[in-house]
Amino acid sequence: MPYTMIIALAIHIVSAVIWVGGMFFAYSVLRPSMGTLEQAPDRLRLWRAVFARFFRIVIIEIVLLLGSGYWMVFVEFGGFAGVGLHVHIMNLTGFLMMGLFAHLWFAEWSKFRRFVDDGDFPAAGARLNRIRMIVFTNLWLGWITVVVGATGRYWG
Ligand code: HEM
């Protein structure tokens, strides 16, 4: 295996771990712990600060996932004709995840941020609920993508 493949795969896996692991932490650890903050505005302000950092990191991970993924497909495997079924599935679920994230970023997050900054907390809470649903969906798509990507060489 050429060392460029190893580097691309390493970048790919670490990016996937940061994105999916970050969503897992937000959804399954931070969200149920938020009740320790009594005031809803405090919780919303904390989510705003958390997401401002995390979503920027996700954009970097998406660029790295796409760059390393297509590097492997086109440079290492000679195009989509040379890859297994698992890579086609990963490509599809990966794009679903990225499409959902684009919607989250452009439609939901920008409004949520503005509502929190303007002190309109009921409206921000409604947006947060939609962000939660998108993150929940992407978390499951992320699990599927990671399992398909990592096990696929044995069946794909
Ligand atoms: C969207 C375009 C994507 C493309 C073109 C792509 C492409 C690839 C390729 C070519 C491999 C190597 C497969 C092999 O060696 O048999 C791979 C592995 C992998 N990919 Fe992707 N991928 C994409 C998105 C994603 C996403 C979004 C995730 C997770 C969030 C992901 C997670 C993984 C994992 C966990 C592996 C397995 C690493 C290993 O154990 O070898 N990929 N991907």
mmCIF file of C-alpha atoms and ligand atoms in Angstrom:
data_model
loop_
_atom_site.group_PDB
_atom_site.id
_atom_site.type_symbol
_atom_site.label_atom_id
_atom_site.label_comp_id
_atom_site.label_asym_id
_atom_site.label_seq_id
_atom_site.Cartn_x
_atom_site.Cartn_y
_atom_site.Cartn_z
ATOM 1 C CA MET A 1 0.000 0.000 0.000
ATOM 2 C CA PRO A 2 1.549 3.385 -0.985
ATOM 3 C CA TYR A 3 2.245 5.776 1.880
ATOM 4 C CA THR A 4 -0.045 8.401 0.295
ATOM 5 C CA MET A 5 -2.975 5.976 0.799
ATOM 6 C CA ILE A 6 -2.048 5.572 4.456
ATOM 7 C CA ILE A 7 -1.875 9.352 4.943
ATOM 8 C CA ALA A 8 -5.208 9.905 3.134
ATOM 9 C CA LEU A 9 -6.894 7.138 5.152
ATOM 10 C CA ALA A 10 -5.468 8.532 8.407
ATOM 11 C CA ILE A 11 -6.818 12.029 7.615
ATOM 12 C CA HIS A 12 -10.147 10.470 6.600
ATOM 13 C CA ILE A 13 -10.579 8.431 9.786
ATOM 14 C CA VAL A 14 -9.542 11.216 12.177
ATOM 15 C CA SER A 15 -11.954 13.628 10.451
ATOM 16 C CA ALA A 16 -14.785 11.078 10.756
ATOM 17 C CA VAL A 17 -13.981 10.470 14.437
ATOM 18 C CA ILE A 18 -14.012 14.205 15.225
ATOM 19 C CA TRP A 19 -17.308 14.838 13.381
ATOM 20 C CA VAL A 20 -19.262 11.787 14.563
ATOM 21 C CA GLY A 21 -17.663 11.757 18.031
ATOM 22 C CA GLY A 22 -18.420 15.475 18.437
ATOM 23 C CA MET A 23 -22.085 14.893 17.572
ATOM 24 C CA PHE A 24 -22.226 11.980 20.006
ATOM 25 C CA PHE A 25 -20.795 14.121 22.780
ATOM 26 C CA ALA A 26 -23.197 17.009 22.038
ATOM 27 C CA TYR A 27 -26.280 14.810 21.775
ATOM 28 C CA SER A 28 -25.720 12.096 24.337
ATOM 29 C CA VAL A 29 -23.537 13.784 26.970
ATOM 30 C CA LEU A 30 -23.874 17.572 26.869
ATOM 31 C CA ARG A 31 -27.623 17.766 26.077
ATOM 32 C CA PRO A 32 -28.780 15.619 29.052
ATOM 33 C CA SER A 33 -26.389 17.544 31.330
ATOM 34 C CA MET A 34 -27.758 20.966 30.357
ATOM 35 C CA GLY A 35 -30.444 20.757 33.061
ATOM 36 C CA THR A 36 -27.824 21.790 35.589
ATOM 37 C CA LEU A 37 -28.218 25.320 34.198
ATOM 38 C CA GLU A 38 -31.521 26.523 35.621
ATOM 39 C CA GLN A 39 -32.253 29.413 33.262
ATOM 40 C CA ALA A 40 -33.222 28.657 29.650
ATOM 41 C CA PRO A 41 -31.329 31.739 28.340
ATOM 42 C CA ASP A 42 -28.137 30.430 29.975
ATOM 43 C CA ARG A 43 -28.598 27.057 28.278
ATOM 44 C CA LEU A 44 -29.231 28.704 24.915
ATOM 45 C CA ARG A 45 -26.192 30.955 25.263
ATOM 46 C CA LEU A 46 -24.045 27.949 26.125
ATOM 47 C CA TRP A 47 -25.336 26.035 23.072
ATOM 48 C CA ARG A 48 -24.557 29.081 20.959
ATOM 49 C CA ALA A 49 -20.940 29.126 22.183
ATOM 50 C CA VAL A 50 -20.574 25.334 21.827
ATOM 51 C CA PHE A 51 -22.000 25.222 18.296
ATOM 52 C CA ALA A 52 -20.024 28.273 17.147
ATOM 53 C CA ARG A 53 -16.854 26.293 17.813
ATOM 54 C CA PHE A 54 -18.048 22.823 16.842
ATOM 55 C CA PHE A 55 -19.731 23.738 13.530
ATOM 56 C CA ARG A 56 -16.606 25.573 12.348
ATOM 57 C CA ILE A 57 -14.607 22.438 13.118
ATOM 58 C CA VAL A 58 -17.185 20.320 11.227
ATOM 59 C CA ILE A 59 -16.645 22.438 8.091
ATOM 60 C CA ILE A 60 -12.912 21.718 8.268
ATOM 61 C CA GLU A 61 -13.614 17.985 8.770
ATOM 62 C CA ILE A 62 -15.989 17.915 5.787
ATOM 63 C CA VAL A 63 -13.322 19.459 3.551
ATOM 64 C CA LEU A 64 -10.776 16.903 4.833
ATOM 65 C CA LEU A 65 -13.217 13.959 4.435
ATOM 66 C CA LEU A 66 -14.056 14.947 0.867
ATOM 67 C CA GLY A 67 -10.441 15.688 -0.059
ATOM 68 C CA SER A 68 -9.071 12.452 1.396
ATOM 69 C CA GLY A 69 -12.072 10.375 0.213
ATOM 70 C CA TYR A 70 -11.831 11.494 -3.408
ATOM 71 C CA TRP A 71 -8.052 11.301 -3.299
ATOM 72 C CA MET A 72 -8.365 7.618 -2.373
ATOM 73 C CA VAL A 73 -11.070 6.968 -4.979
ATOM 74 C CA PHE A 74 -9.466 8.740 -7.943
ATOM 75 C CA VAL A 75 -5.731 8.576 -7.239
ATOM 76 C CA GLU A 76 -5.360 5.319 -5.293
ATOM 77 C CA PHE A 77 -8.219 3.208 -6.712
ATOM 78 C CA GLY A 78 -8.436 4.679 -10.242
ATOM 79 C CA GLY A 79 -12.013 5.973 -9.994
ATOM 80 C CA PHE A 80 -15.388 4.706 -8.796
ATOM 81 C CA ALA A 81 -15.155 1.664 -11.100
ATOM 82 C CA GLY A 82 -12.288 0.426 -8.937
ATOM 83 C CA VAL A 83 -13.955 0.654 -5.509
ATOM 84 C CA GLY A 84 -16.247 -1.692 -3.605
ATOM 85 C CA LEU A 85 -19.947 -1.237 -2.891
ATOM 86 C CA HIS A 86 -19.109 0.101 0.579
ATOM 87 C CA VAL A 87 -17.422 3.189 -0.909
ATOM 88 C CA HIS A 88 -20.480 3.914 -3.071
ATOM 89 C CA ILE A 89 -22.707 3.650 0.000
ATOM 90 C CA MET A 90 -20.287 5.824 1.997
ATOM 91 C CA ASN A 91 -20.331 8.405 -0.783
ATOM 92 C CA LEU A 92 -24.141 8.492 -0.662
ATOM 93 C CA THR A 93 -24.568 8.590 3.117
ATOM 94 C CA GLY A 94 -21.642 11.026 3.361
ATOM 95 C CA PHE A 95 -23.403 13.396 0.976
ATOM 96 C CA LEU A 96 -26.663 13.064 2.893
ATOM 97 C CA MET A 97 -24.777 14.057 6.046
ATOM 98 C CA MET A 98 -23.130 16.997 4.316
ATOM 99 C CA GLY A 99 -26.428 18.142 2.769
ATOM 100 C CA LEU A 100 -28.111 18.045 6.163
ATOM 101 C CA PHE A 101 -25.203 19.928 7.689
ATOM 102 C CA ALA A 102 -25.426 22.583 4.935
ATOM 103 C CA HIS A 103 -29.116 23.022 5.763
ATOM 104 C CA LEU A 104 -28.292 23.210 9.461
ATOM 105 C CA TRP A 105 -25.577 25.803 8.845
ATOM 106 C CA PHE A 106 -27.408 28.072 6.396
ATOM 107 C CA ALA A 107 -31.037 27.746 7.531
ATOM 108 C CA GLU A 108 -31.060 26.842 11.220
ATOM 109 C CA TRP A 109 -27.782 27.870 12.829
ATOM 110 C CA SER A 110 -27.692 31.380 11.364
ATOM 111 C CA LYS A 111 -31.217 32.043 12.681
ATOM 112 C CA PHE A 112 -30.567 30.403 16.060
ATOM 113 C CA ARG A 113 -27.464 32.558 16.528
ATOM 114 C CA ARG A 114 -29.335 35.741 15.634
ATOM 115 C CA PHE A 115 -32.253 34.938 17.958
ATOM 116 C CA VAL A 116 -29.903 34.266 20.885
ATOM 117 C CA ASP A 117 -27.954 37.480 20.208
ATOM 118 C CA ASP A 118 -31.218 39.475 19.991
ATOM 119 C CA GLY A 119 -32.527 37.925 23.233
ATOM 120 C CA ASP A 120 -35.496 36.235 21.489
ATOM 121 C CA PHE A 121 -35.163 33.026 23.510
ATOM 122 C CA PRO A 122 -38.505 31.335 22.631
ATOM 123 C CA ALA A 123 -37.648 31.615 18.915
ATOM 124 C CA ALA A 124 -34.096 30.415 19.613
ATOM 125 C CA GLY A 125 -35.483 27.419 21.527
ATOM 126 C CA ALA A 126 -37.606 26.417 18.524
ATOM 127 C CA ARG A 127 -34.540 26.597 16.255
ATOM 128 C CA LEU A 128 -32.500 24.610 18.764
ATOM 129 C CA ASN A 129 -35.088 21.848 18.572
ATOM 130 C CA ARG A 130 -34.640 21.655 14.803
ATOM 131 C CA ILE A 131 -30.857 21.661 15.178
ATOM 132 C CA ARG A 132 -31.231 18.799 17.677
ATOM 133 C CA MET A 133 -33.260 16.751 15.179
ATOM 134 C CA ILE A 134 -30.730 17.322 12.406
ATOM 135 C CA VAL A 135 -27.819 16.380 14.678
ATOM 136 C CA PHE A 136 -29.721 13.253 15.783
ATOM 137 C CA THR A 137 -30.270 12.221 12.140
ATOM 138 C CA ASN A 138 -26.677 12.965 11.197
ATOM 139 C CA LEU A 139 -25.413 11.043 14.201
ATOM 140 C CA TRP A 140 -27.208 7.899 13.006
ATOM 141 C CA LEU A 141 -26.098 8.467 9.416
ATOM 142 C CA GLY A 142 -22.593 8.922 10.841
ATOM 143 C CA TRP A 143 -22.709 5.570 12.662
ATOM 144 C CA ILE A 144 -23.907 3.860 9.480
ATOM 145 C CA THR A 145 -21.234 5.555 7.366
ATOM 146 C CA VAL A 146 -18.436 4.704 9.786
ATOM 147 C CA VAL A 147 -19.509 1.050 10.093
ATOM 148 C CA VAL A 148 -19.960 0.688 6.327
ATOM 149 C CA GLY A 149 -16.608 2.414 5.634
ATOM 150 C CA ALA A 150 -14.643 0.375 8.137
ATOM 151 C CA THR A 151 -16.210 -3.075 7.601
ATOM 152 C CA GLY A 152 -16.866 -2.769 3.871
ATOM 153 C CA ARG A 153 -13.531 -4.155 2.728
ATOM 154 C CA TYR A 154 -14.689 -7.550 4.065
ATOM 155 C CA TRP A 155 -17.985 -7.556 2.157
ATOM 156 C CA GLY A 156 -18.021 -4.563 -0.311
HETATM 157 C C1 HEM B 1 -18.454 11.667 0.927
HETATM 158 C C2 HEM B 1 -17.480 11.098 0.304
HETATM 159 C C3 HEM B 1 -16.625 9.987 0.830
HETATM 160 C C4 HEM B 1 -15.782 9.253 0.039
HETATM 161 C C5 HEM B 1 -15.576 9.446 -1.457
HETATM 162 C C6 HEM B 1 -15.110 8.284 0.888
HETATM 163 C C7 HEM B 1 -14.166 7.373 0.454
HETATM 164 C C8 HEM B 1 -13.536 6.421 1.226
HETATM 165 C C9 HEM B 1 -12.591 5.436 0.755
HETATM 166 C C10 HEM B 1 -12.126 5.312 -0.693
HETATM 167 C C11 HEM B 1 -12.221 4.675 1.826
HETATM 168 C C12 HEM B 1 -11.251 3.493 1.807
HETATM 169 C C13 HEM B 1 -12.056 2.219 1.673
HETATM 170 C C14 HEM B 1 -11.204 0.981 1.635
HETATM 171 O O1 HEM B 1 -10.003 1.050 1.893
HETATM 172 O O2 HEM B 1 -11.775 -0.105 1.353
HETATM 173 C C15 HEM B 1 -12.926 5.176 2.976
HETATM 174 C C16 HEM B 1 -12.849 4.642 4.258
HETATM 175 C C17 HEM B 1 -13.550 5.098 5.349
HETATM 176 N N1 HEM B 1 -14.408 6.192 5.385
HETATM 177 FE FE1 HEM B 1 -15.002 7.294 3.792
HETATM 178 N N2 HEM B 1 -15.561 8.430 2.172
HETATM 179 C C18 HEM B 1 -16.481 9.458 2.205
HETATM 180 C C19 HEM B 1 -17.166 9.936 3.311
HETATM 181 C C20 HEM B 1 -17.035 9.440 4.597
HETATM 182 C C21 HEM B 1 -17.730 9.933 5.748
HETATM 183 C C22 HEM B 1 -18.723 11.097 5.741
HETATM 184 C C23 HEM B 1 -17.339 9.183 6.808
HETATM 185 C C24 HEM B 1 -17.751 9.256 8.253
HETATM 186 C C25 HEM B 1 -18.410 10.217 8.796
HETATM 187 C C26 HEM B 1 -16.393 8.217 6.341
HETATM 188 C C27 HEM B 1 -15.764 7.256 7.123
HETATM 189 C C28 HEM B 1 -14.884 6.309 6.670
HETATM 190 C C29 HEM B 1 -14.310 5.263 7.492
HETATM 191 C C30 HEM B 1 -14.560 5.040 8.982
HETATM 192 C C31 HEM B 1 -13.494 4.501 6.654
HETATM 193 C C32 HEM B 1 -12.753 3.242 7.026
HETATM 194 C C33 HEM B 1 -11.366 3.421 7.384
HETATM 195 C C34 HEM B 1 -10.745 2.048 7.557
HETATM 196 O O3 HEM B 1 -10.971 1.411 8.570
HETATM 197 O O4 HEM B 1 -10.079 1.619 6.644
HETATM 198 N N3 HEM B 1 -16.229 8.399 4.985
HETATM 199 N N4 HEM B 1 -13.724 6.251 2.591
#
